[in-house]
Short mmCIF file of C-alpha atoms in Angstrom, two decimals:
data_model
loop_
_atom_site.label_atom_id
_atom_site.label_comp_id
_atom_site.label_asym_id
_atom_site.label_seq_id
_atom_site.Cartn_x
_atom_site.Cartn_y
_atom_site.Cartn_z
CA UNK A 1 12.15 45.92 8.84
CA UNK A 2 15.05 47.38 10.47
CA UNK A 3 14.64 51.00 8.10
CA UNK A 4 10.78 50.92 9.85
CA UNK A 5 11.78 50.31 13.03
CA UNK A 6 14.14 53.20 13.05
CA UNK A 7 11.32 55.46 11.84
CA UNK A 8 9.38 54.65 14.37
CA UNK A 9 12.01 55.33 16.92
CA UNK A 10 12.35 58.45 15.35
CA UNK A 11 8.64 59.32 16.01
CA UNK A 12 9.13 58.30 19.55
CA UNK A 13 12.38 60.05 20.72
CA UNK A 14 10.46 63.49 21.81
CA UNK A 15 8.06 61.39 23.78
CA UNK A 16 10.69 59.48 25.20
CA UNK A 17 13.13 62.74 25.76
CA UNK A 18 9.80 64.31 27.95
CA UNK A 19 9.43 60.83 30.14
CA UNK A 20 12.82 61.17 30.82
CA UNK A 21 12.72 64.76 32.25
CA UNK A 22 9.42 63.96 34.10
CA UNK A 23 11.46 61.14 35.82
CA UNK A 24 8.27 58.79 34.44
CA UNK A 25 9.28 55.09 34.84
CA UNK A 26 5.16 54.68 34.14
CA UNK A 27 5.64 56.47 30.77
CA UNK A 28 8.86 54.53 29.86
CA UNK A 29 6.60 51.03 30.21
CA UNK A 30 4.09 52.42 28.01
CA UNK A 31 6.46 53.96 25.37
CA UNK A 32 8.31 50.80 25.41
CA UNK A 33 4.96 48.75 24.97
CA UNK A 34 3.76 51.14 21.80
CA UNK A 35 6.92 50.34 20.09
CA UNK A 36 6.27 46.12 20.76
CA UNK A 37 3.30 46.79 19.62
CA UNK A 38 3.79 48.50 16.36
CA UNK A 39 7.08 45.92 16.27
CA UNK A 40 4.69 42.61 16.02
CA UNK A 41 1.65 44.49 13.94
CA UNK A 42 4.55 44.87 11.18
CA UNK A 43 6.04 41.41 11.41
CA UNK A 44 1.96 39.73 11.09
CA UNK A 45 1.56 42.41 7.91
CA UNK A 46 4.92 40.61 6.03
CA UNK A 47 2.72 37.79 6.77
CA UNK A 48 -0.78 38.51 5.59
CA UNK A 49 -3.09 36.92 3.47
CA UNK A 50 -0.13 33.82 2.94
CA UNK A 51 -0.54 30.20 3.31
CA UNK A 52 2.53 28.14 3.06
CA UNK A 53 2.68 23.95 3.63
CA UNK A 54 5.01 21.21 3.73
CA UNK A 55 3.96 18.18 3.08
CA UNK A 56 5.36 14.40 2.36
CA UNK A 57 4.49 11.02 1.61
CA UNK A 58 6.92 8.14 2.80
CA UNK A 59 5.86 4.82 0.28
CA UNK A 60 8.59 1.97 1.13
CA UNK A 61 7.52 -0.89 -0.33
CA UNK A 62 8.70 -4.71 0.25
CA UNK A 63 8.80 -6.43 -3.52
CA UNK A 64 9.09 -10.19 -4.89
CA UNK A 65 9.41 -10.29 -8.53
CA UNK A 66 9.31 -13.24 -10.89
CA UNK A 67 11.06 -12.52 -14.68
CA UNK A 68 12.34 -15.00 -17.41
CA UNK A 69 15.82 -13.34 -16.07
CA UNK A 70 15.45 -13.85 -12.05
CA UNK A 71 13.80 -13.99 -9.50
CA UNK A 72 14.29 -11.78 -6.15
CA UNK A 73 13.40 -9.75 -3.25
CA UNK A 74 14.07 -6.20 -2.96
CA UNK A 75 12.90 -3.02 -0.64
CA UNK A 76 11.54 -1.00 -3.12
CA UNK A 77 9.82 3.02 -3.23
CA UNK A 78 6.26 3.73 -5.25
CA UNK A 79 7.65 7.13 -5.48
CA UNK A 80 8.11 8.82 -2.15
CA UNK A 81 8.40 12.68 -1.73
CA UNK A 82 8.67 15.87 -0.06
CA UNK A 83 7.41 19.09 -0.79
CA UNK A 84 6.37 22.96 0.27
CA UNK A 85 4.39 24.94 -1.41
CA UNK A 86 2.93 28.78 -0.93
CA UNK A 87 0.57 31.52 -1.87
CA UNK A 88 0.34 34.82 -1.10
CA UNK A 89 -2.85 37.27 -1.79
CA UNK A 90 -1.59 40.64 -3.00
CA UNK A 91 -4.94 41.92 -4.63
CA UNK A 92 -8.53 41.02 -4.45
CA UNK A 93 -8.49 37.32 -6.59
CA UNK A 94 -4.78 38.02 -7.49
CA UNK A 95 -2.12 35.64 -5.84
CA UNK A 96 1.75 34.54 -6.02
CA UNK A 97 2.02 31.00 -6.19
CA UNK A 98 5.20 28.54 -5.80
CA UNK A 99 5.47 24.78 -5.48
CA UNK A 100 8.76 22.73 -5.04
CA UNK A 101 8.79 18.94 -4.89
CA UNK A 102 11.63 16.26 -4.78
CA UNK A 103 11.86 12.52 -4.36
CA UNK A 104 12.90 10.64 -1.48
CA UNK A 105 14.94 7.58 -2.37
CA UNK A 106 13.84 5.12 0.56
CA UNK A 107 14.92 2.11 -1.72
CA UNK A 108 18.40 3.88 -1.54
CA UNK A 109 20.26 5.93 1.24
CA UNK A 110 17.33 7.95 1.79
CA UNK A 111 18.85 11.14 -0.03
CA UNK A 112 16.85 14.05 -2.06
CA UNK A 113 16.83 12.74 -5.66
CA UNK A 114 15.83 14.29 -8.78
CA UNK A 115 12.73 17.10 -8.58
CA UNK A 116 9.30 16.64 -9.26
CA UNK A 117 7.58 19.90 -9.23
CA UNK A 118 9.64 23.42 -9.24
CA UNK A 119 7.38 26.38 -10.70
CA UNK A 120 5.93 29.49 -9.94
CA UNK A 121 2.91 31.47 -11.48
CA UNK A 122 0.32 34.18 -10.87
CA UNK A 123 -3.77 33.28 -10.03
CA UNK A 124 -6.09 35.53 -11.24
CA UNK A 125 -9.91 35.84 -12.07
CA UNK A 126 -8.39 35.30 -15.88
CA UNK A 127 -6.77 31.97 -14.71
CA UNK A 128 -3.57 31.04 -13.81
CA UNK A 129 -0.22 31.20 -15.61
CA UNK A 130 3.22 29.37 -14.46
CA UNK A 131 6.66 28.64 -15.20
CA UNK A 132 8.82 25.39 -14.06
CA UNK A 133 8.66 21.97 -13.96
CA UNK A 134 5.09 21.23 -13.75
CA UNK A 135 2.62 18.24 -14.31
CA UNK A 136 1.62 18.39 -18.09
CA UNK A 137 -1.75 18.69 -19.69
CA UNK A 138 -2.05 15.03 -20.91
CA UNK A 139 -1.61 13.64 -17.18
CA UNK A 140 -3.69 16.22 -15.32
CA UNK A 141 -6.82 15.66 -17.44
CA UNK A 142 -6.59 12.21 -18.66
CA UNK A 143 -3.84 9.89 -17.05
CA UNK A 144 -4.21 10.85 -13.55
CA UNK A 145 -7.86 9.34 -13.55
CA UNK A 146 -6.53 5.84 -13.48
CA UNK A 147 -3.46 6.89 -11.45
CA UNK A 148 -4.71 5.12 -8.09
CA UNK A 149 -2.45 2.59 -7.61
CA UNK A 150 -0.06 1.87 -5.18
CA UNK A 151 3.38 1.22 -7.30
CA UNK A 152 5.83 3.84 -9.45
CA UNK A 153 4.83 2.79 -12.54
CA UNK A 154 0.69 3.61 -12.68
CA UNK A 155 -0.76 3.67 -14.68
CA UNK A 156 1.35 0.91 -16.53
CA UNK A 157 0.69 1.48 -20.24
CA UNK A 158 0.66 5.66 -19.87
CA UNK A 159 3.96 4.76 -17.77
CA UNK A 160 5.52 3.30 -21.54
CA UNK A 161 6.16 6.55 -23.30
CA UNK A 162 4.08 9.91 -21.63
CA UNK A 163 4.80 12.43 -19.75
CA UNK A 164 4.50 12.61 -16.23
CA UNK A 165 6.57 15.53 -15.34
CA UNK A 166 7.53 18.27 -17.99
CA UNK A 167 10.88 20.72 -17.31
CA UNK A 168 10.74 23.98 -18.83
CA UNK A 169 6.84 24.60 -18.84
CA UNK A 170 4.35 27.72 -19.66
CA UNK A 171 1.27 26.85 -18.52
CA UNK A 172 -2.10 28.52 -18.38
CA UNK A 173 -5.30 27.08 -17.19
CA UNK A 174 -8.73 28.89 -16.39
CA UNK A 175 -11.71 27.34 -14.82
CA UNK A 176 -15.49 28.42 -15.54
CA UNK A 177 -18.45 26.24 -13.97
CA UNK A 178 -17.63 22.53 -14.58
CA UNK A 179 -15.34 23.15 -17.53
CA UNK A 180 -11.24 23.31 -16.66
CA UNK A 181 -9.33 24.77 -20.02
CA UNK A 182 -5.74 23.89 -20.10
CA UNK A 183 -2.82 24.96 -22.39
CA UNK A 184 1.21 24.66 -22.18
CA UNK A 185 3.99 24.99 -24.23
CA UNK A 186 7.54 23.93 -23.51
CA UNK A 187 10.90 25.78 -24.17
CA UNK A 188 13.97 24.53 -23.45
CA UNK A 189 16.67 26.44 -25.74
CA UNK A 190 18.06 23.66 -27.07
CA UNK A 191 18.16 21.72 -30.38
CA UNK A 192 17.76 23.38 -34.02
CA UNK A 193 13.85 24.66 -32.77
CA UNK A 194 13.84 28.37 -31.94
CA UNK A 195 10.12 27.56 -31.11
CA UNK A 196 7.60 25.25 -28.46
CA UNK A 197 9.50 22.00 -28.12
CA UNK A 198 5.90 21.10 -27.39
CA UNK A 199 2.66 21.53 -26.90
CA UNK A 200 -0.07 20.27 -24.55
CA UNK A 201 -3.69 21.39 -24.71
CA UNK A 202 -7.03 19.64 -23.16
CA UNK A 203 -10.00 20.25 -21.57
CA UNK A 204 -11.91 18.76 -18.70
CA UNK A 205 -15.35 18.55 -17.20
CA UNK A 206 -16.47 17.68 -14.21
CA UNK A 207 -19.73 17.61 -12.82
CA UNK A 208 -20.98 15.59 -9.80
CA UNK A 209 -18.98 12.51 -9.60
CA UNK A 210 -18.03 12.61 -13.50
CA UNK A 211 -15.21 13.56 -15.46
CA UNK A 212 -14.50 13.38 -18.95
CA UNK A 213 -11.35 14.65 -20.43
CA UNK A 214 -9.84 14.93 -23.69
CA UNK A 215 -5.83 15.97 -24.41
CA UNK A 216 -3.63 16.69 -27.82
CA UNK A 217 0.22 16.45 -27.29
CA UNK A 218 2.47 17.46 -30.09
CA UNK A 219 6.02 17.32 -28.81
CA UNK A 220 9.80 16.90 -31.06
CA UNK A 221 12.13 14.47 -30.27
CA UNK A 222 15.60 14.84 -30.47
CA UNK A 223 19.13 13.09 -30.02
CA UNK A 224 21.66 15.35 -28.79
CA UNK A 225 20.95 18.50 -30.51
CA UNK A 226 19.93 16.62 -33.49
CA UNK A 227 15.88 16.63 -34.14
CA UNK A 228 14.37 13.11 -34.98
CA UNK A 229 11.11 13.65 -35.11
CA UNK A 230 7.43 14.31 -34.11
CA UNK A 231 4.87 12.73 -31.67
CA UNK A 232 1.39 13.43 -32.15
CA UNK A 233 -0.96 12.14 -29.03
CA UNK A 234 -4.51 12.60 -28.96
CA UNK A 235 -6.21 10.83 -25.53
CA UNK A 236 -9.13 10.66 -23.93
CA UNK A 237 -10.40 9.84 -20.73
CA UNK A 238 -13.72 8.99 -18.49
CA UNK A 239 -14.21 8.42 -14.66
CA UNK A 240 -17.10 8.30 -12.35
CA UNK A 241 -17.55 7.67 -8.65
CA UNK A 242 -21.05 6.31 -7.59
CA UNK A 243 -22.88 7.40 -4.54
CA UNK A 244 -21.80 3.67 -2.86
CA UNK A 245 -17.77 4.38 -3.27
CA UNK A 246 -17.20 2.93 -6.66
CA UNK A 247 -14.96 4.49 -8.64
CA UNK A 248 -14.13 3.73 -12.16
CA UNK A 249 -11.99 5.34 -14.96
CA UNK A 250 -10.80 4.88 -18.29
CA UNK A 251 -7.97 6.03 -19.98
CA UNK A 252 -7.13 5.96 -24.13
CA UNK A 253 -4.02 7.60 -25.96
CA UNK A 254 -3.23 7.30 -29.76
CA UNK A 255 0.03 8.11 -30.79
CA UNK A 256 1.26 9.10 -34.17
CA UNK A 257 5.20 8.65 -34.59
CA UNK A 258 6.77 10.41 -37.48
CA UNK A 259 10.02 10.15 -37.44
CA UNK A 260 12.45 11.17 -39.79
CA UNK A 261 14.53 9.08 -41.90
CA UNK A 262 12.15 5.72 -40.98
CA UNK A 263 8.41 4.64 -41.88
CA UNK A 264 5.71 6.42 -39.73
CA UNK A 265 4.07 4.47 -37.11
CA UNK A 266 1.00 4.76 -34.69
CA UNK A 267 0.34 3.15 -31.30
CA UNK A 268 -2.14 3.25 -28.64
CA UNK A 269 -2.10 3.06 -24.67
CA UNK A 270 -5.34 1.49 -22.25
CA UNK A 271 -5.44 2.08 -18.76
CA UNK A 272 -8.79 1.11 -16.91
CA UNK A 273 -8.83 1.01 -13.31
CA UNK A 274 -11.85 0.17 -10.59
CA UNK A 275 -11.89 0.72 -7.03
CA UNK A 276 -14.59 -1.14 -4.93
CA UNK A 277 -14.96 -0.23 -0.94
CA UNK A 278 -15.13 -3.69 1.04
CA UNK A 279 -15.70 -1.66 4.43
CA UNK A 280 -15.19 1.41 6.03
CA UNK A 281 -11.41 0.76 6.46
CA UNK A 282 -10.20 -1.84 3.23
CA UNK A 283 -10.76 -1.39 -0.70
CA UNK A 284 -9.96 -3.50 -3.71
CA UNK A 285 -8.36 -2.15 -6.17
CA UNK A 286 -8.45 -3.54 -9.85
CA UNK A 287 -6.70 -2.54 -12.93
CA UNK A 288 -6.22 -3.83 -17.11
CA UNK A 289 -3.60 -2.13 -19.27
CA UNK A 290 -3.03 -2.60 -22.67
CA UNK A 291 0.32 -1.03 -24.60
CA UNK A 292 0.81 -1.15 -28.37
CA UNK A 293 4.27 0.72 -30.32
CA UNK A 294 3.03 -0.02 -33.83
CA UNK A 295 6.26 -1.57 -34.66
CA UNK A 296 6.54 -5.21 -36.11
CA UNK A 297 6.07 -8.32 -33.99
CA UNK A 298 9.86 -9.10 -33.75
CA UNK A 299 11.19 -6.61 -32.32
CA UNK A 300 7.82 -5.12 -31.15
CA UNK A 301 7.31 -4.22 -27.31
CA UNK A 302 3.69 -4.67 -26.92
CA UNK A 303 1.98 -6.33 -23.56
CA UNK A 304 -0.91 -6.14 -21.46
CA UNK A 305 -1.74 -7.34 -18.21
CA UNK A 306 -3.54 -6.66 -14.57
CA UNK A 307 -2.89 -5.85 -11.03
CA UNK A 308 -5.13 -6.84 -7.90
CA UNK A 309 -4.42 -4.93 -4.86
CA UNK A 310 -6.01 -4.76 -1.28
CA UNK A 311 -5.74 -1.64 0.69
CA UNK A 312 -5.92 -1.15 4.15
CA UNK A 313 -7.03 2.55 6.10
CA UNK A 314 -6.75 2.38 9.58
CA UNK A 315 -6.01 6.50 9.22
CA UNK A 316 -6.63 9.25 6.80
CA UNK A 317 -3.26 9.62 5.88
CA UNK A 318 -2.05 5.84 6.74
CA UNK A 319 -2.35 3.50 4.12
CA UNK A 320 -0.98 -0.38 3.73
CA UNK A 321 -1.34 -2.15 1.00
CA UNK A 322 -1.05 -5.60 -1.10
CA UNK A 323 -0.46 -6.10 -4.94
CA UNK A 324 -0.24 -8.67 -7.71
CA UNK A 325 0.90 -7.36 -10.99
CA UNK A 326 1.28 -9.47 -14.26
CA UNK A 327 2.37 -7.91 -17.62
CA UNK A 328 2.33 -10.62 -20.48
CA UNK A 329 5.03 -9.42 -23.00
CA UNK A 330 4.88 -9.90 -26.66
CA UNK A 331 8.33 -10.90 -26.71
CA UNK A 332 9.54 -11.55 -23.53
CA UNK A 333 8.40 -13.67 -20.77
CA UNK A 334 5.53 -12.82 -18.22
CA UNK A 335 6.53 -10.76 -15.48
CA UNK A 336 5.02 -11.28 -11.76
CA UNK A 337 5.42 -9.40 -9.19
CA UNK A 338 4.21 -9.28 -5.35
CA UNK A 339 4.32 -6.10 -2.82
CA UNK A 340 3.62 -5.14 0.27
CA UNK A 341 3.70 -1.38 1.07
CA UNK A 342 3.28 1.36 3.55
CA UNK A 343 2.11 5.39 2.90
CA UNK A 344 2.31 7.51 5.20
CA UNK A 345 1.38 11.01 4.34
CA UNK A 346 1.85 14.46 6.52
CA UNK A 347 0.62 18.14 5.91
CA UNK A 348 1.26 21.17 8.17
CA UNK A 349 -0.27 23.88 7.21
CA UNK A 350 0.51 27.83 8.24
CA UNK A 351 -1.94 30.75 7.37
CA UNK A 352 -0.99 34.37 8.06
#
């Protein structure tokens, strides 16, 4: 900026030398309003074709739970955040792209905590490639479907063992018509794998109010720098919303363990979820999850159970809510638990 503006000066200074003999204070005004001129058509160019946003969601949450350990209160957060995010147009259907997230800890001293999102990537009519920490594959196309519940852990059997999050992520995605193609592959340098510590790849289509998605995770597992093993997921998952305001969606994940040194196991996660409008304003929400490890009865940690919660809308981005949860574990006592919560969600947006 400051190189530019001295060019321009420089273009000026004979103009300006032949006010000055002329004794012009007329010609000084309008030499001095060029220069603002050029000044602010330079700034709004740095500027051009960009959209940047910061947005947040606040979710405190007031929480009674009932365990076979205790019972208690507690203030609790269904995972509250704050974020920015831009884009910036440099070619016709190319753009720059960068997200950062992070976590608020309202159940805590109300600090930044760990990131959510941190990537950045290129759009293009060939589809878009980025690099961070990123949502993976198996949530955006199946588990988010039944992600529409008002606590930290939804959907409750996904919640077990996938991903919701993935650090170190190359992913590519292209959209045509009603299909979405989606493919990623995570590196992060450590271990005894020069390769993909894994690998995500699904695809989606929507049409209307439908959506059917299908997913295949293969990722390693490792302790320390020592590899254990291999998960294989394949999943699955269906939602529709009817012209009344029902939504419904239904979530399935089998998972292969093969782990080395033990006997191979499978699993399986369930996650079904309905929303039913009561009004213009409220909504029930309903919910079933079902979680199986494959591993024997004794020391197995299988459950199911269901949560009921009533929202409240007074706002678009204002949301209260009510929730009953019960998980019945295999081995373990039911746990209970009661909430009362408040969202509250913000967006300003700049376009330049």
């Amino acid at each position: 900026m400051r190189t530019s503006t001295l060019c321009l000066l420089g273009c000026t200074l004979p103009l300006t030398a032949m006010a000055a003999d002329n004794g012009s204070n007329n010609d000084w005004q309008e030499l001095d309003q060029r220069l603002k001129r050029l000044e602010q058509q330079q700034v709004s160019s740095s500027a051009q074709n960009t959209s940047f946003s910061l947005y947040g969601s606040l979710r405190p949450t007031l929480v009674y739970s009932d365990s076979d350990i205790t019972d208690e209160w507690d203030v609790g957060d269904a995972l509250s955040r704050i974020g920015v995010k831009g884009r910036t147009e440099f070619a016709p259907g190319w753009a720059l792209l960068a997200q950062g997230e992070w976590k608020i800890n309202l159940n805590g001293d109300g600090s930044f905590g760990d990131a959510r999102l941190a990537f950045a990537g290129v759009d293009s009519p060939y589809g878009q490639l980025s690099f961070g920490r990123q949502r993976p594959v198996q949530y955006t196309l199946v588990a988010e479907y039944t992600d529409i519940f008002n606590n930290a852990n939804s959907p409750f059997a996904y919640n077990q063992e996938s991903p919701f999050f993935a650090d170190n992520l190359a992913l590519y995605q292209f959209k045509l018509q009603h299909f979405t193609l989606m493919a990623s592959a995570r590196f992060d340098g450590e271990g005894d794998n020069s390769g993909a510590d894994a690998i995500n790849a699904g695809l989606g289509f929507d049409w209307q109010g439908l959506h059917l998605g299908v997913s295949y995770l293969e990722q390693d597992n490792f302790e320390g720098e020592l590899k254990t093993g291999k998960d294989k997921t394949s999943a699955a998952a269906v939602a529709y919303s009817f012209d009344n305001g029902i939504y419904l969606a239904l979530a399935y994940q089998y998972k292969d363990y093969q782990l080395t040194g033990s006997e191979d196991r499978d699993g399986s996660t369930l996650d079904a979820a309905l929303a039913i409008p009561l009004s213009q304003d409220y909504k029930l929400k309903l919910g079933y999850f079902r979680f199986d490890d494959g591993l024997e009865s004794d020391i197995s940690l299988d459950y199911q159970g269901f949560n009921t919660t009533l929202e409240w809308n007074p706002a678009s981005n204002v949301r209260l809510h009510l929730e009953y949860l019960q998980q019945d574990n295999e081995q373990r006592a039911t746990d209970k638990s009661i909430a009362f919560g408040i969202r509250y969600d913000f967006d300003l947006n700049w376009k330049g």
